[in-house]
JSON list of C-alpha atoms in Angstrom, two decimals:
[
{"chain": "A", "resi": 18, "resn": "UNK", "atom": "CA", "xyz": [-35.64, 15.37, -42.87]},
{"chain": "A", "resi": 19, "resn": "UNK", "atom": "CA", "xyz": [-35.37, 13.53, -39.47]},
{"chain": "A", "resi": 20, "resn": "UNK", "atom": "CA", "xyz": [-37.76, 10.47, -38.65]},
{"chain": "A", "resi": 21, "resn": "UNK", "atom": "CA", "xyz": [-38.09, 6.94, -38.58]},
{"chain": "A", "resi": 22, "resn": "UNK", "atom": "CA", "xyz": [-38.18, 4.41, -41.54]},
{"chain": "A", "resi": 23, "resn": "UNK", "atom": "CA", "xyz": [-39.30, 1.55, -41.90]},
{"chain": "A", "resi": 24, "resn": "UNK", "atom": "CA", "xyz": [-38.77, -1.61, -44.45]},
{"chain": "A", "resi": 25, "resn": "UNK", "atom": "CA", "xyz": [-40.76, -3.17, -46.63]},
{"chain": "A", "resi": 26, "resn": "UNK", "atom": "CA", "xyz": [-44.26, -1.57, -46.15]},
{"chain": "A", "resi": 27, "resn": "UNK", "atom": "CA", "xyz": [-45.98, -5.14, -46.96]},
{"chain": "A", "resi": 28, "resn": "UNK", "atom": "CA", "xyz": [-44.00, -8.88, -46.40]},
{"chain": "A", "resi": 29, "resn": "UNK", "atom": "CA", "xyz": [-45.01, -11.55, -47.23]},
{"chain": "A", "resi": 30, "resn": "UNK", "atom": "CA", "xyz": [-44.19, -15.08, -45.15]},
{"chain": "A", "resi": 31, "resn": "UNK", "atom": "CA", "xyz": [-44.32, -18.65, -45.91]},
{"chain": "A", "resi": 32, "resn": "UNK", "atom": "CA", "xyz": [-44.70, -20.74, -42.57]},
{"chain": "A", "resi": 33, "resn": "UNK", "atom": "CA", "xyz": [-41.56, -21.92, -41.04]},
{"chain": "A", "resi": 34, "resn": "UNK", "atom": "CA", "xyz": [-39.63, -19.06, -42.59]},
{"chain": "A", "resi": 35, "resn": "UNK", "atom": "CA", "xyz": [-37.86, -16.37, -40.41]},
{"chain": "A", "resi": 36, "resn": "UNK", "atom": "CA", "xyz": [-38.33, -12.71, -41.28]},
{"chain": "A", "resi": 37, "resn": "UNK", "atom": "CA", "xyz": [-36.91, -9.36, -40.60]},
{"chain": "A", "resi": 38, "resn": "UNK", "atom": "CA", "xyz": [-38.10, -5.86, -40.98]},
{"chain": "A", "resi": 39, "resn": "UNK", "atom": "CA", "xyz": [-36.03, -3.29, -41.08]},
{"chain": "A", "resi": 40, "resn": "UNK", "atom": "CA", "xyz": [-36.35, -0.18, -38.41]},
{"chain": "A", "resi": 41, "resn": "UNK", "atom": "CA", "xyz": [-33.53, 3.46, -38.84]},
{"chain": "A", "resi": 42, "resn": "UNK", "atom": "CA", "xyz": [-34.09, 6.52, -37.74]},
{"chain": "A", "resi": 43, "resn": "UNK", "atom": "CA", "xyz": [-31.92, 9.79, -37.99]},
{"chain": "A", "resi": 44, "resn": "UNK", "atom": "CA", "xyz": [-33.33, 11.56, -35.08]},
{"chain": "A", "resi": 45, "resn": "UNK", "atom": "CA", "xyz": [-30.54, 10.93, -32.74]},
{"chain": "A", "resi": 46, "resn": "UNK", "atom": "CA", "xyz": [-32.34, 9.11, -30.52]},
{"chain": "A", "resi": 47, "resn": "UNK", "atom": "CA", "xyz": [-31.42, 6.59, -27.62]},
{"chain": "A", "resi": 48, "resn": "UNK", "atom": "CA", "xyz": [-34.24, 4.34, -27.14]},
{"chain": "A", "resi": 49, "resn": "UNK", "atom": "CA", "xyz": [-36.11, 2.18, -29.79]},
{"chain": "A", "resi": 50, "resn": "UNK", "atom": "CA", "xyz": [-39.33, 0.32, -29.78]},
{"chain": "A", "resi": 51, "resn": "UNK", "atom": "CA", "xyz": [-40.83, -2.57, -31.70]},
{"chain": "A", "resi": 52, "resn": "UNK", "atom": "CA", "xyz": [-44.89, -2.85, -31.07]},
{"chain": "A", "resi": 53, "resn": "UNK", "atom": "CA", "xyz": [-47.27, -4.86, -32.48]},
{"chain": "A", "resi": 54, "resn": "UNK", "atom": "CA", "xyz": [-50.98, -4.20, -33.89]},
{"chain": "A", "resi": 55, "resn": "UNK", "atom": "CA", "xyz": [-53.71, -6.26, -34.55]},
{"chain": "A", "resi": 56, "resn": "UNK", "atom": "CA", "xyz": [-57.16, -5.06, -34.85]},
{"chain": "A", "resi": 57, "resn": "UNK", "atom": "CA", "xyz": [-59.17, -3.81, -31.91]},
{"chain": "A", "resi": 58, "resn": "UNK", "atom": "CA", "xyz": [-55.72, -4.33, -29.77]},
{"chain": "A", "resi": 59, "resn": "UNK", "atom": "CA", "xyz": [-54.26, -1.56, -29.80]},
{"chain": "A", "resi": 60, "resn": "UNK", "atom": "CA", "xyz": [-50.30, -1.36, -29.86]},
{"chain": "A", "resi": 61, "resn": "UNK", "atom": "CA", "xyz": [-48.24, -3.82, -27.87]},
{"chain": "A", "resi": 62, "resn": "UNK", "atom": "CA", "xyz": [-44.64, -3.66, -27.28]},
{"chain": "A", "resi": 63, "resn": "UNK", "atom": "CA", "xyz": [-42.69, -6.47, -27.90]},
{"chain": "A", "resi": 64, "resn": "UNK", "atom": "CA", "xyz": [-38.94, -5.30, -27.65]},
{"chain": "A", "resi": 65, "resn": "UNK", "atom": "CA", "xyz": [-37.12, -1.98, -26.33]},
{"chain": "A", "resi": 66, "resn": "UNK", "atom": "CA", "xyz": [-33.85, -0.69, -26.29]},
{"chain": "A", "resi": 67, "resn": "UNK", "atom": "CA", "xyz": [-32.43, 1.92, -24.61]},
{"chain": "A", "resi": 68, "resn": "UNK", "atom": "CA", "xyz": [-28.92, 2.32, -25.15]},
{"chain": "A", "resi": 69, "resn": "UNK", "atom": "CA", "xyz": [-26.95, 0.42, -28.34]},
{"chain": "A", "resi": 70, "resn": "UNK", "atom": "CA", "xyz": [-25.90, -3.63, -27.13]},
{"chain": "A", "resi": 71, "resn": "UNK", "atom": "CA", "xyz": [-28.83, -3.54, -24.83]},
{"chain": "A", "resi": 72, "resn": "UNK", "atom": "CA", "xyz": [-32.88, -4.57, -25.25]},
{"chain": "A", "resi": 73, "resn": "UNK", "atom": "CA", "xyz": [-35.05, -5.76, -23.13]},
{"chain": "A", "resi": 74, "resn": "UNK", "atom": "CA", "xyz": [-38.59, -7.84, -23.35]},
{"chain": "A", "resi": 75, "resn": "UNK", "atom": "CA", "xyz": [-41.90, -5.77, -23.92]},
{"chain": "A", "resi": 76, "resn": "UNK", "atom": "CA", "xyz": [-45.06, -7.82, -23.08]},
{"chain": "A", "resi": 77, "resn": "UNK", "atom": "CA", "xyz": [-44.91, -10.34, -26.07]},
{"chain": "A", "resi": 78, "resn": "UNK", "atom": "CA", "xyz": [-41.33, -11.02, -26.58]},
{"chain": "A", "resi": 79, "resn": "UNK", "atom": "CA", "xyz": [-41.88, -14.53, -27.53]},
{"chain": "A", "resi": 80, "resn": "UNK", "atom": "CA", "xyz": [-41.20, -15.67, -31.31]},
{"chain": "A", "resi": 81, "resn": "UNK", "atom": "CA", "xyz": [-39.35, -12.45, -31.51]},
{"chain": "A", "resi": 82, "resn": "UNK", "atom": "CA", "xyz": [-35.67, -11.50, -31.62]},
{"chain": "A", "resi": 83, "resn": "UNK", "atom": "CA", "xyz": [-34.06, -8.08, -31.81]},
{"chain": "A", "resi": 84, "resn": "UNK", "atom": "CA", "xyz": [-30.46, -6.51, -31.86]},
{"chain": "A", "resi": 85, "resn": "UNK", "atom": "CA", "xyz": [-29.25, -3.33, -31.41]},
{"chain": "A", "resi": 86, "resn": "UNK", "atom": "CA", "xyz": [-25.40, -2.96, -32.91]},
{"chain": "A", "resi": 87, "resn": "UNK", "atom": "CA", "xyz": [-25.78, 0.52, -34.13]},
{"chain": "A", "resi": 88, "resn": "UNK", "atom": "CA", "xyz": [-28.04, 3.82, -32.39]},
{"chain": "A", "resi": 89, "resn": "UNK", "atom": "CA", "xyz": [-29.54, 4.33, -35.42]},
{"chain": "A", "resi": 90, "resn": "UNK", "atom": "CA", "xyz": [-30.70, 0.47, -36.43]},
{"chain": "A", "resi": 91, "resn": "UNK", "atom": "CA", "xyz": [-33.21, -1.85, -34.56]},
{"chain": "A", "resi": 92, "resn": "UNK", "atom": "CA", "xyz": [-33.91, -4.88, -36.50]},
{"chain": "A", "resi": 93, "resn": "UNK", "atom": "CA", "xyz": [-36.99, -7.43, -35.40]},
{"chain": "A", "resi": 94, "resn": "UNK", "atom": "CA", "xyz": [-36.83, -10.60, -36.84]},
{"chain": "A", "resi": 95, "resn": "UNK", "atom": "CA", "xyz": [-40.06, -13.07, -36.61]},
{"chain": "A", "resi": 96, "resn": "UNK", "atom": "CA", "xyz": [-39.09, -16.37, -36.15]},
{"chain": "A", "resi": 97, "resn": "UNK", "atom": "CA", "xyz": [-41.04, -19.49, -37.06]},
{"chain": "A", "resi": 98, "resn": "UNK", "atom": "CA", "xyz": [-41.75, -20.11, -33.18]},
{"chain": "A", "resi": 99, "resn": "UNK", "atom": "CA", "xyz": [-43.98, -17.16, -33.61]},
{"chain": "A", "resi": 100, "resn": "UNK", "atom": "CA", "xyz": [-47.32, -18.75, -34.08]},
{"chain": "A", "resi": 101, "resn": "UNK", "atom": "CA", "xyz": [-49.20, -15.90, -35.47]},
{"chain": "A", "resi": 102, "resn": "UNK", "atom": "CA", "xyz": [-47.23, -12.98, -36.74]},
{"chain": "A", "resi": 103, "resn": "UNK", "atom": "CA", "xyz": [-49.34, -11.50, -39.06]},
{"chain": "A", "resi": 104, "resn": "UNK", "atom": "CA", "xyz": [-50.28, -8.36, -37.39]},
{"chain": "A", "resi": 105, "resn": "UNK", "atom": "CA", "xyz": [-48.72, -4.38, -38.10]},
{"chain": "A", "resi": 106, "resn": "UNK", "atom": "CA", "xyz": [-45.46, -3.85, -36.87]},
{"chain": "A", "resi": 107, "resn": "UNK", "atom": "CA", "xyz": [-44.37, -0.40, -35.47]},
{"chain": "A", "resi": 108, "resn": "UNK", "atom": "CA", "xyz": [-40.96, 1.20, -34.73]},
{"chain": "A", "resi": 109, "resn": "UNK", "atom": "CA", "xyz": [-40.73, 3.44, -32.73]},
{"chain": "A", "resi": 110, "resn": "UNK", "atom": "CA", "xyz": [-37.78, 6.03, -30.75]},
{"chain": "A", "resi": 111, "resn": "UNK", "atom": "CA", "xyz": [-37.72, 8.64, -28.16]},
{"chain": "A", "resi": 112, "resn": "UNK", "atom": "CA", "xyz": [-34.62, 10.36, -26.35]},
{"chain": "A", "resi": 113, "resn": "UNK", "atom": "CA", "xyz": [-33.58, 8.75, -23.46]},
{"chain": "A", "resi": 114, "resn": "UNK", "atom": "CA", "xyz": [-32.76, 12.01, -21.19]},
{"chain": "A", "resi": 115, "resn": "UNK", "atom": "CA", "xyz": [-36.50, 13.09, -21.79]},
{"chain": "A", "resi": 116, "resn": "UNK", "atom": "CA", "xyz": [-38.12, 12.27, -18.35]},
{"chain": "A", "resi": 117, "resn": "UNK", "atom": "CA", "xyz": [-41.57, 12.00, -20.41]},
{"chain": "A", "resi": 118, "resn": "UNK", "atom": "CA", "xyz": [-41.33, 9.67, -22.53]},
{"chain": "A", "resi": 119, "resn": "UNK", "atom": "CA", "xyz": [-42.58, 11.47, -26.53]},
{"chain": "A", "resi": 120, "resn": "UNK", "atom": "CA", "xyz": [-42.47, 8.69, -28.77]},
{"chain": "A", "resi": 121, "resn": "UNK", "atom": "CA", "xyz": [-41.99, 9.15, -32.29]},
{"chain": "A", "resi": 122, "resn": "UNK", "atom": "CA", "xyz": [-42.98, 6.08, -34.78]},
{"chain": "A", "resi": 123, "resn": "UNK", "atom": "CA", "xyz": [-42.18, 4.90, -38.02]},
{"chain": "A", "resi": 124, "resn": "UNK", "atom": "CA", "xyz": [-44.61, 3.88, -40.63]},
{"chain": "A", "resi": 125, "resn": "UNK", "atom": "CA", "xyz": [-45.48, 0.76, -39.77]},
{"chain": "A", "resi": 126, "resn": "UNK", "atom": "CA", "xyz": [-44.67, -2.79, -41.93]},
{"chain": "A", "resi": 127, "resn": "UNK", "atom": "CA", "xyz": [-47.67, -5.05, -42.24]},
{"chain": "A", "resi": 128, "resn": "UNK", "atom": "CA", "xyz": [-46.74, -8.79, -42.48]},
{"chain": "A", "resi": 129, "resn": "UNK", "atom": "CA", "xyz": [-49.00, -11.61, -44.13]},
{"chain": "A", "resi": 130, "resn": "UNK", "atom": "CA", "xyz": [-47.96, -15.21, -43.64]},
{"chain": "A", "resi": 131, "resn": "UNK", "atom": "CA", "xyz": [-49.28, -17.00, -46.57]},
{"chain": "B", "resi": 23, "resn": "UNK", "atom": "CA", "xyz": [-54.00, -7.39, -17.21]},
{"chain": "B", "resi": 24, "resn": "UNK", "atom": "CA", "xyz": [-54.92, -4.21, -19.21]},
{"chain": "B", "resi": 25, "resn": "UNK", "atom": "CA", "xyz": [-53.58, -1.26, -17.33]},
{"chain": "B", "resi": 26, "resn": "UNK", "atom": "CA", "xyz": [-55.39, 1.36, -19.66]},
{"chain": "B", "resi": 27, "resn": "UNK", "atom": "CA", "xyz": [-59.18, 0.69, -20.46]},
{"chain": "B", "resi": 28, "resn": "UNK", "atom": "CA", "xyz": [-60.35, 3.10, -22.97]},
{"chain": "B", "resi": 29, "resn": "UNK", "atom": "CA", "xyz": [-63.95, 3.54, -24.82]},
{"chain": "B", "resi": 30, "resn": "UNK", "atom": "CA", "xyz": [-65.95, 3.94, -26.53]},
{"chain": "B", "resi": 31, "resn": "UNK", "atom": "CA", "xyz": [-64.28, 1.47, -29.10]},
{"chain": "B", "resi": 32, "resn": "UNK", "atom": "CA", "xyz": [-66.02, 3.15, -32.41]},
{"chain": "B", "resi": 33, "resn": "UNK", "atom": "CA", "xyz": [-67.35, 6.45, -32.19]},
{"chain": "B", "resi": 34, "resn": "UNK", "atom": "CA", "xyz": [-69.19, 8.61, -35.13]},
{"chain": "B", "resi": 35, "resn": "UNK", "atom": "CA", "xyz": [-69.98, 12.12, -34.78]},
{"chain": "B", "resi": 36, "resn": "UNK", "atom": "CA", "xyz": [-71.34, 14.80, -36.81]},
{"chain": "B", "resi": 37, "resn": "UNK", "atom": "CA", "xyz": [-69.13, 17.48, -38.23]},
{"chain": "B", "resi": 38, "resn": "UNK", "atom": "CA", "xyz": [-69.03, 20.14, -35.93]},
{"chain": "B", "resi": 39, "resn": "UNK", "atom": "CA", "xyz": [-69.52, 18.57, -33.16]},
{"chain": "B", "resi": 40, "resn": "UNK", "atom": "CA", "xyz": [-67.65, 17.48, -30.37]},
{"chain": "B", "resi": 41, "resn": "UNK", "atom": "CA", "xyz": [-65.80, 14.23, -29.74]},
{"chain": "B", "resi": 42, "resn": "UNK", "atom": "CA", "xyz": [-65.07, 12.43, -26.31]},
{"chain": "B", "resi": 43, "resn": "UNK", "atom": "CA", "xyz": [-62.97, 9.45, -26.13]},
{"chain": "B", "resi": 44, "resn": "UNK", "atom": "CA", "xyz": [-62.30, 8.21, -22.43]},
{"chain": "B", "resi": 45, "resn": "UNK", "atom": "CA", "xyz": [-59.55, 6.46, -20.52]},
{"chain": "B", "resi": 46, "resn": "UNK", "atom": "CA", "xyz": [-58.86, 4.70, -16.93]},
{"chain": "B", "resi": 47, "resn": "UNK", "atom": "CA", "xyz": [-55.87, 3.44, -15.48]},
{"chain": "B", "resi": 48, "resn": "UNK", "atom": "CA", "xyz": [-54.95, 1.46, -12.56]},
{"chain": "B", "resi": 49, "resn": "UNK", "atom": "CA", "xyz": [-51.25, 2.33, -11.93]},
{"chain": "B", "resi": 50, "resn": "UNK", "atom": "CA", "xyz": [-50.85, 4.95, -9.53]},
{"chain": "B", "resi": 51, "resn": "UNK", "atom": "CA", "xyz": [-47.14, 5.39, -10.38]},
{"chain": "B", "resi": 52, "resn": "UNK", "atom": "CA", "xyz": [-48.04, 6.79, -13.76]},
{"chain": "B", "resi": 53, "resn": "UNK", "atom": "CA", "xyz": [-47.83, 10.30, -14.33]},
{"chain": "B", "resi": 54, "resn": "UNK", "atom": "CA", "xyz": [-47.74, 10.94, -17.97]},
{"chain": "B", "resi": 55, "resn": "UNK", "atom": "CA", "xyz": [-50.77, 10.58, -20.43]},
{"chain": "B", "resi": 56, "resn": "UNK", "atom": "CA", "xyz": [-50.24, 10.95, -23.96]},
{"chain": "B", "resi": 57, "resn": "UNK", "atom": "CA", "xyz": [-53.11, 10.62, -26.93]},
{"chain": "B", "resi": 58, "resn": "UNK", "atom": "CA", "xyz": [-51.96, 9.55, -30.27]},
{"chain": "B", "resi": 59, "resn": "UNK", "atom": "CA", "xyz": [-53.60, 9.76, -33.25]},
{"chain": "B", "resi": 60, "resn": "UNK", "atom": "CA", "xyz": [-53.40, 6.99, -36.26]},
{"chain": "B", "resi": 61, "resn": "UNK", "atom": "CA", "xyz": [-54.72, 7.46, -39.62]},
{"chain": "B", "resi": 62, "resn": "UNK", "atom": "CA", "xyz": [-54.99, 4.30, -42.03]},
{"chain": "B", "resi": 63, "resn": "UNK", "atom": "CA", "xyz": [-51.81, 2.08, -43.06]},
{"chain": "B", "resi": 64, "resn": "UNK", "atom": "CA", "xyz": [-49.27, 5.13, -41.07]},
{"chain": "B", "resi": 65, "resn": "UNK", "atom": "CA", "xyz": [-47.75, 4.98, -37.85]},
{"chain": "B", "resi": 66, "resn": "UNK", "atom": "CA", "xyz": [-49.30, 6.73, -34.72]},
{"chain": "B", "resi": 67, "resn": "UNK", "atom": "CA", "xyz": [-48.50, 10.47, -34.40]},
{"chain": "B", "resi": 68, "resn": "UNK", "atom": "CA", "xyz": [-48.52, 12.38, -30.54]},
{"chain": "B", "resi": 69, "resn": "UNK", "atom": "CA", "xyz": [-51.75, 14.60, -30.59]},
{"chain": "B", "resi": 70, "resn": "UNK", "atom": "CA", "xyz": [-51.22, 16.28, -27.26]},
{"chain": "B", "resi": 71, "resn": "UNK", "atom": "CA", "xyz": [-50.42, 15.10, -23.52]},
{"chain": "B", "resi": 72, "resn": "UNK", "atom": "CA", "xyz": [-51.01, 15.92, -20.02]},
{"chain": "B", "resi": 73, "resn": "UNK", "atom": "CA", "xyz": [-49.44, 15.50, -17.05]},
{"chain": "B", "resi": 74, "resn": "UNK", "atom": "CA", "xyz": [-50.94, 15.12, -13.19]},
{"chain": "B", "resi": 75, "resn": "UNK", "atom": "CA", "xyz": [-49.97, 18.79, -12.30]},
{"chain": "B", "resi": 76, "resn": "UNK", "atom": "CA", "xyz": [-52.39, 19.93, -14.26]},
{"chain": "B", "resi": 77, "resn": "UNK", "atom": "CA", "xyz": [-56.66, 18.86, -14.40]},
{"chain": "B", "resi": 78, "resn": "UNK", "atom": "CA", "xyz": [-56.60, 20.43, -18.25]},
{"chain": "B", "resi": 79, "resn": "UNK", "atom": "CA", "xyz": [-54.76, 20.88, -21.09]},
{"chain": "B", "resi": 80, "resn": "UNK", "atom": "CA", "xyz": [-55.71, 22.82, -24.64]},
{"chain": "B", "resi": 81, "resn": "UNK", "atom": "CA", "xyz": [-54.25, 22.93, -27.54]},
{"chain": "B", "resi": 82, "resn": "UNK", "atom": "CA", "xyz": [-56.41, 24.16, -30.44]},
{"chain": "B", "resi": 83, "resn": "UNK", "atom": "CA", "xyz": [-59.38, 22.14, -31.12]},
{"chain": "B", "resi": 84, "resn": "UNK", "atom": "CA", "xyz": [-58.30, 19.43, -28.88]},
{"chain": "B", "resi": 85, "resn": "UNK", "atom": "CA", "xyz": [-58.31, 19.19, -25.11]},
{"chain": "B", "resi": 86, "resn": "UNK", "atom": "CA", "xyz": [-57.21, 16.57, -22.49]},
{"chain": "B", "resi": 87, "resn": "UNK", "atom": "CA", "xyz": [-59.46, 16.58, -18.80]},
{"chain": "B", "resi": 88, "resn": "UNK", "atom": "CA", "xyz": [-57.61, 14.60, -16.51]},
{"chain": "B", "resi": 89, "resn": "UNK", "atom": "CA", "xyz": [-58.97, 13.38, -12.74]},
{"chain": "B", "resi": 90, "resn": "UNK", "atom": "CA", "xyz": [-56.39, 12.11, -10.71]},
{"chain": "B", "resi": 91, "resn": "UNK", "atom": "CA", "xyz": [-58.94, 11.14, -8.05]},
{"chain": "B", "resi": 92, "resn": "UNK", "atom": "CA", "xyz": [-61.23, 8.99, -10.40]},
{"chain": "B", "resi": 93, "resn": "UNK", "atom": "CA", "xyz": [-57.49, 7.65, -12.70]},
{"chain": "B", "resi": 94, "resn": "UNK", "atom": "CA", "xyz": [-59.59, 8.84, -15.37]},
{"chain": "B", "resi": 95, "resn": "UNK", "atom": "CA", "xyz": [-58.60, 10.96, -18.31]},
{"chain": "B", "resi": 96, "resn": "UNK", "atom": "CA", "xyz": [-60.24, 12.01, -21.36]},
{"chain": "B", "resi": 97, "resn": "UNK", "atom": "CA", "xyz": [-59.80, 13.51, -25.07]},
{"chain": "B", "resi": 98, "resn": "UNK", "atom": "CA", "xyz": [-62.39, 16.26, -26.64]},
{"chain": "B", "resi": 99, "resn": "UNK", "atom": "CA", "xyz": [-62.17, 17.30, -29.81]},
{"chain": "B", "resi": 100, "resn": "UNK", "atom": "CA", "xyz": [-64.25, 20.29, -30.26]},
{"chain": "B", "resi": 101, "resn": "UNK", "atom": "CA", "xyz": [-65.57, 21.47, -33.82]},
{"chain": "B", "resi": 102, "resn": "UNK", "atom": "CA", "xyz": [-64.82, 17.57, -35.41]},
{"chain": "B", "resi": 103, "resn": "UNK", "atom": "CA", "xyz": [-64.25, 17.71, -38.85]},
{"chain": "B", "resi": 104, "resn": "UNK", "atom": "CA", "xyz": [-64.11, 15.14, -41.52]},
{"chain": "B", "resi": 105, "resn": "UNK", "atom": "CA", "xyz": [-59.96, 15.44, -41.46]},
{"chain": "B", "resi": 106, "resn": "UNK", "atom": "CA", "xyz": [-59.98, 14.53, -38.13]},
{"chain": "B", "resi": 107, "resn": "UNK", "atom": "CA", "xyz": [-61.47, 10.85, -38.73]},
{"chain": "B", "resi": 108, "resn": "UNK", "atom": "CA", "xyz": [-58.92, 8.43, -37.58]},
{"chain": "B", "resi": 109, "resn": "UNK", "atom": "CA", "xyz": [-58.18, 6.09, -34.40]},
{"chain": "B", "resi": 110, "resn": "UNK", "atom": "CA", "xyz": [-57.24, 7.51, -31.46]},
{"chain": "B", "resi": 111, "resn": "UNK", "atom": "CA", "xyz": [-55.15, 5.97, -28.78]},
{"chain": "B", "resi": 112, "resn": "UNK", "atom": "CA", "xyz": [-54.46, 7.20, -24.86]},
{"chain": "B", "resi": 113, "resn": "UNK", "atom": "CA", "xyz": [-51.62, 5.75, -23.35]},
{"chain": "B", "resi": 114, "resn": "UNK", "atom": "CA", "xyz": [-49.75, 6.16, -19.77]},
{"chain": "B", "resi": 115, "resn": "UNK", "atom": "CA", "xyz": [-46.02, 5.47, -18.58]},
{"chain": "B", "resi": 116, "resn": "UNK", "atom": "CA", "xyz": [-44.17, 6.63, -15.54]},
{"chain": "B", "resi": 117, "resn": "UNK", "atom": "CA", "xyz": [-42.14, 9.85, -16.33]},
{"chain": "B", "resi": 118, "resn": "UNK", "atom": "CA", "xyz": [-39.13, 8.82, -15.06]},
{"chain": "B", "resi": 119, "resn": "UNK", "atom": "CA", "xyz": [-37.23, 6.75, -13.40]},
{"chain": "B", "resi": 120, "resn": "UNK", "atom": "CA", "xyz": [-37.69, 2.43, -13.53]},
{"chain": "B", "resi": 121, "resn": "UNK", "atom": "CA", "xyz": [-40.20, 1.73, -16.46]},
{"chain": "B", "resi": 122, "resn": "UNK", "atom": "CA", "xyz": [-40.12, 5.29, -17.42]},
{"chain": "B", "resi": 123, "resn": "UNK", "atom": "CA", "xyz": [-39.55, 4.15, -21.44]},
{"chain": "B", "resi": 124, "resn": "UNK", "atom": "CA", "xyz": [-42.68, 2.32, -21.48]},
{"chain": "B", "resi": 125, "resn": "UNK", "atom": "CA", "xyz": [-45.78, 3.23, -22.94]},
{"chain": "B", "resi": 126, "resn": "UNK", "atom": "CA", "xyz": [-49.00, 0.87, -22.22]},
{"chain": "B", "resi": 127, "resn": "UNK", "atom": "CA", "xyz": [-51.90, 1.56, -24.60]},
{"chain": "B", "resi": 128, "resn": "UNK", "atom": "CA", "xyz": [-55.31, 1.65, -24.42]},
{"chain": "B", "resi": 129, "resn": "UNK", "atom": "CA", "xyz": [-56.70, -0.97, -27.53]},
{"chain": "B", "resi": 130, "resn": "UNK", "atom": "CA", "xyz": [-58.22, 2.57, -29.75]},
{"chain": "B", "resi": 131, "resn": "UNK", "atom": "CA", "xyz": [-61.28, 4.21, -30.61]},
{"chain": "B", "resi": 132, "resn": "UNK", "atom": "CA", "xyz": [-62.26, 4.61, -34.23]},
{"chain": "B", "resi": 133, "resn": "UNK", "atom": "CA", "xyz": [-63.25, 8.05, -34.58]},
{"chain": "B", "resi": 134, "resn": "UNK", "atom": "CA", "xyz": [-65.41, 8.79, -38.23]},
{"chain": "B", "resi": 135, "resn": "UNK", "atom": "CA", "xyz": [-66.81, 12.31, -38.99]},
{"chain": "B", "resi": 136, "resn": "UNK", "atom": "CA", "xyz": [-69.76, 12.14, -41.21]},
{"chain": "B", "resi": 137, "resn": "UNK", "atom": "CA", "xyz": [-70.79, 15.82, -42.78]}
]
């Protein structure tokens, strides 16, 4: 089945550590996402990519780093300059040709800093 | 700034009846308006979207009105049933060209059915 995965479902985070959650999908698809959710915030993007060894800054890039070796992978690490990270994090892909922009999304890794 | 203002921010209807969620924008430049719908702990799925061409669009029990004139846009979902308790979020981008791969979202509307 094509989609979007996404790993671990739950993480847990001491301050000062850095974490990364995991983002693949099979779906062939050019451009990634990485969005984050708190409640009554809606979804806000932090990083996309369009094209493999290429991302650019969403709205709340800061305390967040990406990379994008491979089409199918698009890791997001939190690092400790990220001052409050717990929040749902969503992955998300869509072609790149597609002049509307569909966007299909993963299921979503909630982190806790303890 | 938010670009996409949406309400109400809770809604609860009776099964059966029908559900309207609302959304404004201020960009001109976008032409696409998607509504996704989010069910606890999963990712958002596309419900249906519209583009400016086009002042309506239907499929089954749910239906997007859009006025360009007013940058308004809304969601009704006819016959509401329990099942279809969940959040709902519009969004807008520009089709194509520069910016074209980003969505902006309004922040949800919590959507519960009662019987």
């Amino acid at each position: 089945d094509g989609g979007i995965t996404q790993s671990p479902k739950y993480l847990f985070r001491k301050e000062g550590q850095n974490v990364t959650l995991s983002c693949e999908q099979n779906l062939n698809h050019d451009a990634m996402y990485w969005y984050r959710q708190d409640p009554g915030q809606g979804l806000r993007l932090i990083y996309y990519s369009q094209i493999v060894n290429d991302f650019q800054k969403g709205d709340i890039a800061e305390g967040y780093s990406v990379s994008r070796e491979k089409k199918e992978s698009f890791p997001l690490t939190v690092t400790s300059a990220q001052k409050n990270p717990t929040a749902f994090y969503l992955c998300a892909s869509s072609m790149r040709d597609y002049s509307y922009n569909e966007q299909f999304f993963g299921p979503g890794t909630r982190l806790t800093v303890l | 700034q938010q670009q996409v203002k949406q309400s109400p921010q809770s809604l609860i209807v009776q099964k059966g009846g029908i559900s309207i969620i609302n959304c404004a924008y201020e960009n001109t430049a976008f032409d696409y308006f998607p509504w996704y719908q989010q069910f606890p702990g999963k990712g958002p799925a596309l419900l249906i979207a519209i583009r400016p061409d086009v002042s309506e669009k239907k499929e089954g029990r749910f239906t997007i009105s859009f006025n360009k004139s007013a940058k308004q846009f809304s969601l009704h979902i006819m016959d509401s049933q329990p099942g279809d308790s969940a959040t709902y979020f519009c969004a807008a981008s520009m089709g194509s060209g520069a910016g074209s791969y980003q969505l902006t979202f309004g922040k949800g509307t919590k959507l519960s059915v009662i019987p």
